[in-house]
CSV table of C-alpha atoms in Angstrom, one decimal:
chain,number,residue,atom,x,y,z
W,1,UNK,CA,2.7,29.1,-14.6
W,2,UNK,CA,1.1,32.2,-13.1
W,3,UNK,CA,-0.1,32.1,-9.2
W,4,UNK,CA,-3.6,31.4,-10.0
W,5,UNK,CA,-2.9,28.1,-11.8
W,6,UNK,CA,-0.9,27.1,-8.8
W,7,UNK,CA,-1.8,24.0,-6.8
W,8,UNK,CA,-1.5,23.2,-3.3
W,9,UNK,CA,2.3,23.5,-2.3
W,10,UNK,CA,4.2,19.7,-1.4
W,11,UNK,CA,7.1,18.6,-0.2
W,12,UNK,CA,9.2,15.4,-0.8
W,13,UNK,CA,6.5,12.3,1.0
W,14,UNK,CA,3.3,14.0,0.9
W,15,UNK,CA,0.3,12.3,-0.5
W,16,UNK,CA,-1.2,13.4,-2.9
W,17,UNK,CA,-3.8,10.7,-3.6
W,18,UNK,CA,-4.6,7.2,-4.2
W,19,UNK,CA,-3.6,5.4,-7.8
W,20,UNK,CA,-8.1,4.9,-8.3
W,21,UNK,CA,-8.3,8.7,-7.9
W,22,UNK,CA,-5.2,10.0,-10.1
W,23,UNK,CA,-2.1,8.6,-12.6
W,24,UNK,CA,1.2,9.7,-11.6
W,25,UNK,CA,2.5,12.3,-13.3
W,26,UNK,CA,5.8,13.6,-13.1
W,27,UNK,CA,8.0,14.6,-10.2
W,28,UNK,CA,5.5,12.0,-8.6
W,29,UNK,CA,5.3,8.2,-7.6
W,30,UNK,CA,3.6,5.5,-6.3
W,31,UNK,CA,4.2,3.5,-3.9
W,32,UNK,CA,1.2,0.5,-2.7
W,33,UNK,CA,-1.8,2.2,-4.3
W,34,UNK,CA,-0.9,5.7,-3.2
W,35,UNK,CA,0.4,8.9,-4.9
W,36,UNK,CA,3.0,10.7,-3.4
W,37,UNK,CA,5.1,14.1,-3.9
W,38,UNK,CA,9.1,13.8,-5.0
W,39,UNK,CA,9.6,17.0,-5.4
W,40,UNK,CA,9.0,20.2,-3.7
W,41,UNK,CA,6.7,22.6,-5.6
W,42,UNK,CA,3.2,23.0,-6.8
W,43,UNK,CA,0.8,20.3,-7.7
W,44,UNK,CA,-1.7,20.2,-10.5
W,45,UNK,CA,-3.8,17.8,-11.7
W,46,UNK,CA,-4.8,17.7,-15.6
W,47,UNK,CA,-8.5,17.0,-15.9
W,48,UNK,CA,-8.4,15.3,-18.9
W,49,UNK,CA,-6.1,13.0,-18.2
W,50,UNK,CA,-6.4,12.8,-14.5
W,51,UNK,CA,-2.5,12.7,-14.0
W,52,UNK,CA,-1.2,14.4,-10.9
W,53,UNK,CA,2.4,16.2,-11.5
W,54,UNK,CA,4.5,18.6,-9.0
W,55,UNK,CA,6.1,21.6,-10.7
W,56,UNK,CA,9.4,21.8,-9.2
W,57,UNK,CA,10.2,25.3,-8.0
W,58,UNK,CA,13.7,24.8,-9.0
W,59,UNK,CA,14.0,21.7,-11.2
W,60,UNK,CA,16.5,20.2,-12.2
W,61,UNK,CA,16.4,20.6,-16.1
W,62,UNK,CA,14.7,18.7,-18.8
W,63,UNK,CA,15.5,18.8,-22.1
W,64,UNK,CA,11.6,18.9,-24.2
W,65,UNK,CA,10.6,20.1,-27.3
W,66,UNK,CA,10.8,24.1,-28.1
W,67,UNK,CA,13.4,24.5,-25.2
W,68,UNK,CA,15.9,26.8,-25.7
W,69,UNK,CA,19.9,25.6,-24.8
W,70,UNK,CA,23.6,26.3,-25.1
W,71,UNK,CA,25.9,24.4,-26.7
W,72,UNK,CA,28.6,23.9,-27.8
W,73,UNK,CA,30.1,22.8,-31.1
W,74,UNK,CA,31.3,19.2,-30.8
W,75,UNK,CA,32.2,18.3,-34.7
W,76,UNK,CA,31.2,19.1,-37.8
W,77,UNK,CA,29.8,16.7,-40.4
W,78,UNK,CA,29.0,17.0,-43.9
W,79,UNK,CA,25.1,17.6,-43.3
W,80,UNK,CA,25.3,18.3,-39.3
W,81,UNK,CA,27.2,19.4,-36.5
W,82,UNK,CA,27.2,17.7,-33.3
W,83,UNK,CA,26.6,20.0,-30.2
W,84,UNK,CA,27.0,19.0,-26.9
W,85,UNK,CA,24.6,20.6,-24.3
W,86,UNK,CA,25.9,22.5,-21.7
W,87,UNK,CA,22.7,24.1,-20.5
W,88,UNK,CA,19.1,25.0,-20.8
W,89,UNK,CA,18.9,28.6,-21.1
W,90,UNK,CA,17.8,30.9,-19.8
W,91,UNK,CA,18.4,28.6,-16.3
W,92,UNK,CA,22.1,28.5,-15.3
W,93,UNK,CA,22.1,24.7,-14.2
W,94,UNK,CA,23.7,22.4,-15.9
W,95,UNK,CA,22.0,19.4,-17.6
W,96,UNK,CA,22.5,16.3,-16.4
W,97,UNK,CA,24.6,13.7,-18.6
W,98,UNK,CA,25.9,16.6,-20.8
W,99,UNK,CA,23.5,14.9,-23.4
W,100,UNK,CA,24.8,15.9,-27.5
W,101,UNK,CA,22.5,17.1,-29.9
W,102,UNK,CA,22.7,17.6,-34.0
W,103,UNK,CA,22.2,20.5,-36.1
W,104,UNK,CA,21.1,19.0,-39.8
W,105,UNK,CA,22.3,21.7,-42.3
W,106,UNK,CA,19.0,22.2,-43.7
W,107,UNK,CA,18.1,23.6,-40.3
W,108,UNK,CA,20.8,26.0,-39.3
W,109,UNK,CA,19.8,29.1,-40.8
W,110,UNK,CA,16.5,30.4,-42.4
W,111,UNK,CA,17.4,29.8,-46.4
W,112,UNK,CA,19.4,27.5,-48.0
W,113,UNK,CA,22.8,26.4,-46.8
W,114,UNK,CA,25.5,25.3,-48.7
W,115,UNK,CA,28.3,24.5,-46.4
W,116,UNK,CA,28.1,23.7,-43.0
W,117,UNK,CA,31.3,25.2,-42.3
W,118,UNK,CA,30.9,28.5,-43.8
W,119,UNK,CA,28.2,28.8,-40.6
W,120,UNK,CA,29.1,27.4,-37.8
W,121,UNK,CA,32.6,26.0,-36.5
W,122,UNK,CA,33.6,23.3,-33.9
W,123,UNK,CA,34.3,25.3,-30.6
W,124,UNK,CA,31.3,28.0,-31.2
W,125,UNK,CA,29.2,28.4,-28.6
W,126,UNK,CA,25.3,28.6,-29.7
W,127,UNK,CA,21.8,29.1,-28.4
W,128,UNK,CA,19.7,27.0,-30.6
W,129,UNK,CA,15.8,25.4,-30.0
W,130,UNK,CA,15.0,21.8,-29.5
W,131,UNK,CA,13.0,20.3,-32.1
W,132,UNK,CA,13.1,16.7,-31.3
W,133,UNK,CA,13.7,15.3,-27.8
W,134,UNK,CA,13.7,11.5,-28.2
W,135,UNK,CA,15.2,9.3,-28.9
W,136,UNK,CA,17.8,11.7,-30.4
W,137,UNK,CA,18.3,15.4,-29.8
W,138,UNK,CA,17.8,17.1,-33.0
W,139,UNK,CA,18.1,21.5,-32.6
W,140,UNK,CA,17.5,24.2,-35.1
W,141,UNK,CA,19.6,28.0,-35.0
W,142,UNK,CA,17.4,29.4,-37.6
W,143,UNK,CA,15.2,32.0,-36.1
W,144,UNK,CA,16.8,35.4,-35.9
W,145,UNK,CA,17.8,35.2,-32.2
W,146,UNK,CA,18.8,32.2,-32.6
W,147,UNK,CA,22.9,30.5,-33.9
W,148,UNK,CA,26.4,31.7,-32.8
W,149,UNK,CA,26.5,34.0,-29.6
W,150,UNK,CA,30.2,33.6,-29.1
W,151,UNK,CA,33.0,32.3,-31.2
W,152,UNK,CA,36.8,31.9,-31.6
W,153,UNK,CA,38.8,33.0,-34.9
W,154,UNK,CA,40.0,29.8,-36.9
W,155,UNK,CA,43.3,31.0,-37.5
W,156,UNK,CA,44.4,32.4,-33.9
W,157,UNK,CA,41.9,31.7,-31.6
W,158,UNK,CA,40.9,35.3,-30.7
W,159,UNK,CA,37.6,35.7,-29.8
W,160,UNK,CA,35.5,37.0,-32.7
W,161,UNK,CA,33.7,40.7,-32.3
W,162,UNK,CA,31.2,42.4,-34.7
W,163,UNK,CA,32.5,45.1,-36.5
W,164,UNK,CA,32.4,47.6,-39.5
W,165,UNK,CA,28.8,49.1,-41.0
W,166,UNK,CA,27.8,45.4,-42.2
W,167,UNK,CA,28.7,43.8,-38.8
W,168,UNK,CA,30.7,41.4,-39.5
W,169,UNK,CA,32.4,39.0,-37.5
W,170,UNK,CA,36.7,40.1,-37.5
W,171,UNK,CA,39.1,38.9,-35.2
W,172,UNK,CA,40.3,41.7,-33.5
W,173,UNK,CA,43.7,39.9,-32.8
W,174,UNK,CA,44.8,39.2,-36.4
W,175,UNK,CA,41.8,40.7,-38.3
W,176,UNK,CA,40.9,37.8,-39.9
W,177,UNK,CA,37.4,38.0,-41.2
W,178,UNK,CA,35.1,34.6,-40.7
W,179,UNK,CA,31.3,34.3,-41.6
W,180,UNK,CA,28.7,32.8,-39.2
W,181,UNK,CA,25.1,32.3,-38.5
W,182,UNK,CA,25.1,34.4,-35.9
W,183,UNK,CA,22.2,34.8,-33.2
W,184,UNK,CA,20.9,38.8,-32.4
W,185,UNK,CA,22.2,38.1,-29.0
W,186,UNK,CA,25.5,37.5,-29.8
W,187,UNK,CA,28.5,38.2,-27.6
W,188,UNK,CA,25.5,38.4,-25.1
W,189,UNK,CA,24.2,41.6,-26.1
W,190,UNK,CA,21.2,40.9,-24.3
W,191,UNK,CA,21.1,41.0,-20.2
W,192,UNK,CA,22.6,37.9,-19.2
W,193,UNK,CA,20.1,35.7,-17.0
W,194,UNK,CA,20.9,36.7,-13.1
W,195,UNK,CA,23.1,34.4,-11.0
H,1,UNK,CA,23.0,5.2,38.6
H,2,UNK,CA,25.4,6.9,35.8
H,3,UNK,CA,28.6,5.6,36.8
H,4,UNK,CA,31.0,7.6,35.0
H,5,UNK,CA,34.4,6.8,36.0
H,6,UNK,CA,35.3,10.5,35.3
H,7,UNK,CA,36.6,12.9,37.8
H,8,UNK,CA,34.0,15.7,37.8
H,9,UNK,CA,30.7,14.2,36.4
H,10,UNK,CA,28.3,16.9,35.9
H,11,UNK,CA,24.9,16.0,37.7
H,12,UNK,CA,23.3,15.5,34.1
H,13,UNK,CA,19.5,14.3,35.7
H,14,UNK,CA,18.1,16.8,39.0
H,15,UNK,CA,15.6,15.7,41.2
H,16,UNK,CA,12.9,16.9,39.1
H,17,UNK,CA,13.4,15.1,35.8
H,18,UNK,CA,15.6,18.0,34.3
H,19,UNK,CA,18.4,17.7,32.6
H,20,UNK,CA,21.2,20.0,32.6
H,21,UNK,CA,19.9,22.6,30.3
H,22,UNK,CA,16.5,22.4,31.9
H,23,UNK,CA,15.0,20.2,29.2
H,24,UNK,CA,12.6,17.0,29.9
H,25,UNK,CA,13.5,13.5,28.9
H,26,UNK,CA,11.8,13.9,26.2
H,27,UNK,CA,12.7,17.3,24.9
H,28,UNK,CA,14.1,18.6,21.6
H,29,UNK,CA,16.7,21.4,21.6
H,30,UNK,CA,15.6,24.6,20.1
H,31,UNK,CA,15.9,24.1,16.0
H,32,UNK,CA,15.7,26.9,13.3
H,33,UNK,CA,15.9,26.2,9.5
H,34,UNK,CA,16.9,28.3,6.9
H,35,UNK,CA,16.2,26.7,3.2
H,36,UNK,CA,18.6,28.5,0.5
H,37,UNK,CA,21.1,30.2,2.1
H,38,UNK,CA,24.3,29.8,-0.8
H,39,UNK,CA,22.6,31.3,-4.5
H,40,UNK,CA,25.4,29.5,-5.9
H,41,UNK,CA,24.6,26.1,-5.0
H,42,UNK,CA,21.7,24.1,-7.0
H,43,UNK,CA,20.3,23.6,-2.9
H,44,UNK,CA,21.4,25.0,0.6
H,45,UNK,CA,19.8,24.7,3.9
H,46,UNK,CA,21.3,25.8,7.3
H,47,UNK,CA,20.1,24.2,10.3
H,48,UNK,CA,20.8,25.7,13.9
H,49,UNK,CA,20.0,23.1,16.4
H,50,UNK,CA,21.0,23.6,19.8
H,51,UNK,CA,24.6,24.8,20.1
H,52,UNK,CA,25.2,23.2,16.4
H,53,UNK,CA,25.3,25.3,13.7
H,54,UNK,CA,25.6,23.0,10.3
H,55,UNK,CA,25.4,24.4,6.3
H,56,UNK,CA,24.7,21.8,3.7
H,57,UNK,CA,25.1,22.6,0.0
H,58,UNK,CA,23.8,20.3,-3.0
H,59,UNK,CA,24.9,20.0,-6.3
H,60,UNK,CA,23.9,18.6,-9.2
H,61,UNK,CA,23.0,15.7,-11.1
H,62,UNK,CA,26.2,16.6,-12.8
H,63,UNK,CA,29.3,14.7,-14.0
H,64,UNK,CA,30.8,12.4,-11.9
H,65,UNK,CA,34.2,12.8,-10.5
H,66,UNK,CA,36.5,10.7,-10.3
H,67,UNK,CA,35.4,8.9,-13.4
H,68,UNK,CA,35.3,5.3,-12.3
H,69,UNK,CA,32.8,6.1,-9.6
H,70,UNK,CA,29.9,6.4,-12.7
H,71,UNK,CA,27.5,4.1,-13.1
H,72,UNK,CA,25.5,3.9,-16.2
H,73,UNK,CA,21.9,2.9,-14.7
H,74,UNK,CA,21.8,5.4,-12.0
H,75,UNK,CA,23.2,8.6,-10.4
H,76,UNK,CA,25.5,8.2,-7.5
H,77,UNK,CA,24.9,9.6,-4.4
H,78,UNK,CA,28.4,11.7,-2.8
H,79,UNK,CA,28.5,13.2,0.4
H,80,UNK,CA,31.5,14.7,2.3
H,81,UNK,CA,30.8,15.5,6.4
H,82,UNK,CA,33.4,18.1,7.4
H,83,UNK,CA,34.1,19.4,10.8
H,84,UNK,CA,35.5,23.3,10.7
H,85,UNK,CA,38.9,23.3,12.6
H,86,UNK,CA,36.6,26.1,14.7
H,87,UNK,CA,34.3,23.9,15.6
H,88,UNK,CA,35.0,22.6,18.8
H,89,UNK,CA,37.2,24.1,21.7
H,90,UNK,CA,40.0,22.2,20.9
H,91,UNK,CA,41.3,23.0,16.9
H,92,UNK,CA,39.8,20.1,15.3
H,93,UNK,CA,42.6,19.4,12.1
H,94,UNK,CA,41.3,20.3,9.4
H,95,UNK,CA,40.9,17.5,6.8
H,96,UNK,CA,39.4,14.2,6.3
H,97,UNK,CA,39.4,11.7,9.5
H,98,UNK,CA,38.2,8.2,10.2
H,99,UNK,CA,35.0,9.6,11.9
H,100,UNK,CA,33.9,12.4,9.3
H,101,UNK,CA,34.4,9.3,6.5
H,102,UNK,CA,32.4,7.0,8.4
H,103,UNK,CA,30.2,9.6,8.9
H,104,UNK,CA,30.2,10.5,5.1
H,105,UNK,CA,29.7,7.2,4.0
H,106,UNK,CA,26.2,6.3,6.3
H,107,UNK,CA,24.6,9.5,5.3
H,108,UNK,CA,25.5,8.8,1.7
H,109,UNK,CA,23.6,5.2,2.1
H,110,UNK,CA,20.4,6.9,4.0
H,111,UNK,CA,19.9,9.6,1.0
H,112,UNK,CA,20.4,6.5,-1.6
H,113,UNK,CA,17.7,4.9,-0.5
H,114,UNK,CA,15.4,7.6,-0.7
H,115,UNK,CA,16.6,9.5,-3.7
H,116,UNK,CA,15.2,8.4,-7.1
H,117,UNK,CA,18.6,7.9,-8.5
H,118,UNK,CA,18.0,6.5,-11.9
H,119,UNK,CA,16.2,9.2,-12.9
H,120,UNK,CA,19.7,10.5,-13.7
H,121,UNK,CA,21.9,7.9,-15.4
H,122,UNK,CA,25.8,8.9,-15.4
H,123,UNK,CA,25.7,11.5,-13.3
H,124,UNK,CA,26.8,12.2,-9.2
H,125,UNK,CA,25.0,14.3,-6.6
H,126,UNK,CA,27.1,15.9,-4.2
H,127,UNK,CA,26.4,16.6,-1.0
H,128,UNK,CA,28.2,19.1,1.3
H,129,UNK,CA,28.3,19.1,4.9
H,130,UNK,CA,30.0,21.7,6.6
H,131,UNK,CA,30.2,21.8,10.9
H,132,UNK,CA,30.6,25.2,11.9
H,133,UNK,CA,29.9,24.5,15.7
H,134,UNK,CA,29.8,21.1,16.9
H,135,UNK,CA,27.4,20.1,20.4
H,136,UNK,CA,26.8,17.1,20.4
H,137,UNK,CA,24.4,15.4,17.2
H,138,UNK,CA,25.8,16.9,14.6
H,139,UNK,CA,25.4,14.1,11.7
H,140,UNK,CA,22.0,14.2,12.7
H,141,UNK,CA,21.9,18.3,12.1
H,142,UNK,CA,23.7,17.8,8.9
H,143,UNK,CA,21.6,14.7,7.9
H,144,UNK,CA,18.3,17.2,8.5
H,145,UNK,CA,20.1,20.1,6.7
H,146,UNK,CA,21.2,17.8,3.4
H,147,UNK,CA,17.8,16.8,3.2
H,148,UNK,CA,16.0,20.4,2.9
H,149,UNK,CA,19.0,21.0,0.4
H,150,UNK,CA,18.3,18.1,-1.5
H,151,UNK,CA,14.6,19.4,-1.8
H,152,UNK,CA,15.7,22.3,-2.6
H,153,UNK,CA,17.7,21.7,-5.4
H,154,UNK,CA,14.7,19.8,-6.9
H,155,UNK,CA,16.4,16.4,-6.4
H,156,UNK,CA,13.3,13.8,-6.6
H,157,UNK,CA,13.1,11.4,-3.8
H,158,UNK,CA,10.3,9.7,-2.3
H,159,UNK,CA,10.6,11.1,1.5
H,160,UNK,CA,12.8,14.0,3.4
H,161,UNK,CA,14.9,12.0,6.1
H,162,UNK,CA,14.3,13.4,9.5
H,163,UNK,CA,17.2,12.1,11.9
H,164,UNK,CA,17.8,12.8,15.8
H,165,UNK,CA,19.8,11.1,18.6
H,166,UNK,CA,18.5,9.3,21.4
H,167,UNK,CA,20.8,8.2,24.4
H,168,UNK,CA,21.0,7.2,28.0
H,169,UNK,CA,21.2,9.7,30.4
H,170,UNK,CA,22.2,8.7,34.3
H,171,UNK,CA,20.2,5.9,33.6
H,172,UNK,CA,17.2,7.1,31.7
H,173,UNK,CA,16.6,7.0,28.1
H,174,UNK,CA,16.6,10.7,26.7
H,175,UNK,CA,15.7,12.7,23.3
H,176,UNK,CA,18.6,14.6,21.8
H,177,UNK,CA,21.7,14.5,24.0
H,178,UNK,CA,24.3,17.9,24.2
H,179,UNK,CA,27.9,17.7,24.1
H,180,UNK,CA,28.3,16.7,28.3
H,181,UNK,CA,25.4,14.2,28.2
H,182,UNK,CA,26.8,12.5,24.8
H,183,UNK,CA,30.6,13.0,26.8
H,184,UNK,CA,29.2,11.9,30.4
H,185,UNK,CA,26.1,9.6,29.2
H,186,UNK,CA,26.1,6.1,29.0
H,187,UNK,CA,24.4,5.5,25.5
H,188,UNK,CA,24.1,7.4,22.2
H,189,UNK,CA,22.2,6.0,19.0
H,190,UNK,CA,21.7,8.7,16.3
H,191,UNK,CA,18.9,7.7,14.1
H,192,UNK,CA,17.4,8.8,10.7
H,193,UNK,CA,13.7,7.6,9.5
H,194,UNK,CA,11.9,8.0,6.4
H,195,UNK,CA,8.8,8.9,8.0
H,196,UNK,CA,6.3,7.9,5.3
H,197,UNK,CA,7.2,4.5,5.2
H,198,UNK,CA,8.6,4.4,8.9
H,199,UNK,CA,12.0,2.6,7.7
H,200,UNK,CA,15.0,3.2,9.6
H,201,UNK,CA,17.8,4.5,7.2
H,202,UNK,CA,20.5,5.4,9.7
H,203,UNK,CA,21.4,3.5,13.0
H,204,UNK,CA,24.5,3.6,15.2
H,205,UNK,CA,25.1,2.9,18.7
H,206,UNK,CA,27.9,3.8,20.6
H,207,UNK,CA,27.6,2.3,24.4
H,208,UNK,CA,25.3,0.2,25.9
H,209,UNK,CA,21.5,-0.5,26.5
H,210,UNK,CA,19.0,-3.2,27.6
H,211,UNK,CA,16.9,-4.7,25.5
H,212,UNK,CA,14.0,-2.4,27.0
H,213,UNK,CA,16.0,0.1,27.0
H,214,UNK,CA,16.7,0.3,23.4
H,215,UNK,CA,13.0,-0.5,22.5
H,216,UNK,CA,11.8,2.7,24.6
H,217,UNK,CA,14.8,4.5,22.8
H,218,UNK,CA,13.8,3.8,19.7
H,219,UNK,CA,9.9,4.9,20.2
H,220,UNK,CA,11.4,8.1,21.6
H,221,UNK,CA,13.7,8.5,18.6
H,222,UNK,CA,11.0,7.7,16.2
H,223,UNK,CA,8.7,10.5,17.7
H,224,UNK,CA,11.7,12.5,17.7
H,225,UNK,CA,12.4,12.1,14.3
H,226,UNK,CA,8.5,12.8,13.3
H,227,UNK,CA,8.5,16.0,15.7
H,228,UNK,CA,12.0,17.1,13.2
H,229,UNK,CA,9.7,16.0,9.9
H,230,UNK,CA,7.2,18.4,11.0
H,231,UNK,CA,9.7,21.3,11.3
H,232,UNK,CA,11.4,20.4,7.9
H,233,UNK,CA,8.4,20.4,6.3
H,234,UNK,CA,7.8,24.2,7.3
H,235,UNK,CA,10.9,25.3,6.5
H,236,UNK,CA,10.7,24.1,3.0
H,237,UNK,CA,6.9,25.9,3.0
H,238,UNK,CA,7.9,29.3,4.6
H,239,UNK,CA,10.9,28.9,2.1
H,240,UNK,CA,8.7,29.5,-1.3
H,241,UNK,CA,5.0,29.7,-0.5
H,242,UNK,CA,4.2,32.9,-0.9
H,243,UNK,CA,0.7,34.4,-1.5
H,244,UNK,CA,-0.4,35.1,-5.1
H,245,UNK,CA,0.6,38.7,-5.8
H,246,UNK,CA,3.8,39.1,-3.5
H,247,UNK,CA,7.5,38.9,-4.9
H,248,UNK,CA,11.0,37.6,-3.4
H,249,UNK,CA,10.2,34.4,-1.7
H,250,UNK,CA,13.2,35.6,0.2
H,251,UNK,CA,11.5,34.3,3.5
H,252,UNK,CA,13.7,33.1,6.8
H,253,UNK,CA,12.7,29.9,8.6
């Protein structure tokens, strides 16, 4: 949200109007007919629906469709692998409840994917995009920037670099080589988010 | 009036109505906030207020430890009051006592009833309350400086809690005691009110009133209170509203 879209700035307990005027929205509530703030931040209200919300300045995170998160592998099934959510990138909070979400094979990379295993494994770390928020957590690696962005070698438990002219992934430790769907911004090649 | 069996009793109330630092009955200390001091915590505020000088850090909603504390509708509220061994002129030792747990556990209760806990199933918010110079109302510093951190970490709740003592000074009711009228007084009764709704979420009393007496106390604590709301809620503006076009909201209280 750019400054020009912003609303008046609330705190915790200020009114923001009366339940004829306005629905309550989120990071609102109502208490005998009247709207008040929860959070602090901006207000908006959405003409079309004529909900009030507050847009935290520094929200706790919610998991919604098309957010990006890390997570980590849980478990691996035949057709999906069971992530739990350590956070919503690129914030560094945590998510509350540590919620698990599910990779079906058919959406971990872009193409067709025989084996689950021979792309991700339990322990990887990856930066994936929610699809599906409720009732279930359902996540997809297959964009390019998307999968693996850091993983452990199966036999020794080195961590795994890129390496050689077809950048592979080869554990430095044992040279073991191992085959992911990795994300561009593995081993955080990228500027990590600040803080 | 003020019969303090003590040896050298400050005179605490002069002919004119002042008290010994020159304030009215009725008279706040001086108070600066500063919202967001620690970048590490999810919300920090540091309130100066008087001679006390409290830091509050918030965490979470995250996991709850120790484990058999979760509940599965709602997210515990956890807060920990702790007095640095610095604080006072005598070392204070270090470490949890029967006052800072007692003290713990009532702010805990008065942020439970305002924060929308089942929002956030399974999960603890943890307060941290840390004296660094003690005068006299200090739960009532760190109650005000939990609550900017708790807005600041984006906690919902349905109302800051403003909180100051009220007391009796050589026989008058007074706003806000220091350390030698709290030590020499004859009544103190912190308070904290959810000024939106006007409930009462914190009350102690340690001494003794008439029933008058505690009914004019608690219309001056109530002001009181309000006066403290007023301040908080500036802090929390001059924390992030800046004007469209400038950067770092990097802005002291």
């Amino acid at each position: 949200m750019n400054a020009s879209e912003r609303g008046r700035m609330v705190v915790p307990g200020d009114l923001l109007g009366t339940a004829e005027e306005f629905v309550p929205g989120r990071g609102t509530y109502e208490h005998d007919g009247r709207i008040f703030a929860a959070l602090l931040g901006h207000s908006s209200v959405d003409p079309a629906s004529r909900s009030v919300a507050v847009h935290a300045l520094h929200a706790v995170p919610v998991l919604d469709e098309g957010d990006l998160v890390i997570g980590r592998v849980d478990e691996l099934k035949s057709a999906m692998a069971i992530v739990e959510i350590l956070a919503a990138y690129p914030s560094h909070r945590t998510v509350p409840g540590t919620p698990e979400g599910t990779i079906h094979v058919s959406k971990v990379k872009d193409g067709y994917a025989e084996n689950l295993s021979d792309e991700l494994a339990a322990g990887d770390l990856v930066l994936a995009r929610i699809l599906q928020s409720r009732p279930s957590i359902k996540l997809t690696t297959a964009p390019p920037t998307l999968g693996v962005v850091a993983a452990r070698c199966q036999r020794c438990r080195g961590s795994l670099e890129l390496a050689g002219p077809r950048q592979e992934l080869v554990c430095p430790r044992c040279g073991n080589r191992e085959h992911r769907k990795i994300s561009t911004e593995f081993g955080g090649r990228t500027a990590p988010p600040p803080g | 009036m003020g019969s303090v069996g003590a040896k050298e009793v400050p005179e605490l109330l002069n002919a004119e109505g002042r008290r010994i630092d020159g304030r009215r009955l009725d008279e706040l200390r001086q108070i600066a906030m500063k919202v967001g001091p620690l970048t590490r915590a999810d919300g920090s505020a540091f309130v100066e207020w008087g001679e006390n000088k409290v830091m509050a850090a918030v965490y979470g909603p995250r996991e709850v430890h120790p484990r058999h504390l979760m509940q599965t509708a709602k997210a515990i509220v956890q807060c920990r009051y702790n007095m640095a061994a610095f604080s006072v002129d005598e070392r204070k030792r270090p470490g949890q006592d029967r006052r800072s747990q007692e003290i713990s556990k009532v702010i805990t209760e008065a942020f439970e009833s305002v924060i929308f806990t089942e929002e956030f199933p399974k999960t603890s918010i943890d307060i941290y309350i840390e004296v660094l110079q003690a005068n006299a109302g200090t739960r009532c510093a760190g109650l005000v400086a939990a609550s900017l951190a708790l807005a600041d970490a984006g906690i919902p709740m349905a109302d800051l809690v403003a909180s100051v003592a009220v007391g009796k000074v050589a026989g008058r009711i007074a706003l806000d005691l220091k350390k030698e009228e709290d030590n020499f007084g004859d009544a103190d009764m912190p308070l904290a009110l959810v000024p939106q709704s006007g409930r009462l979420v914190l009350i102690q009393m340690e001494g003794h009133m008439t029933q008058d007496e505690l009914r004019q106390a608690l219309d001056l604590g109530v002001k009181g209170c309000r006066d403290i709301y007023e301040k908080m809620r500036q802090a929390l503006r001059s924390r992030y509203d800046v004007p469209a076009g400038s950067a770092a909201p990097e802005v002291a209280a």
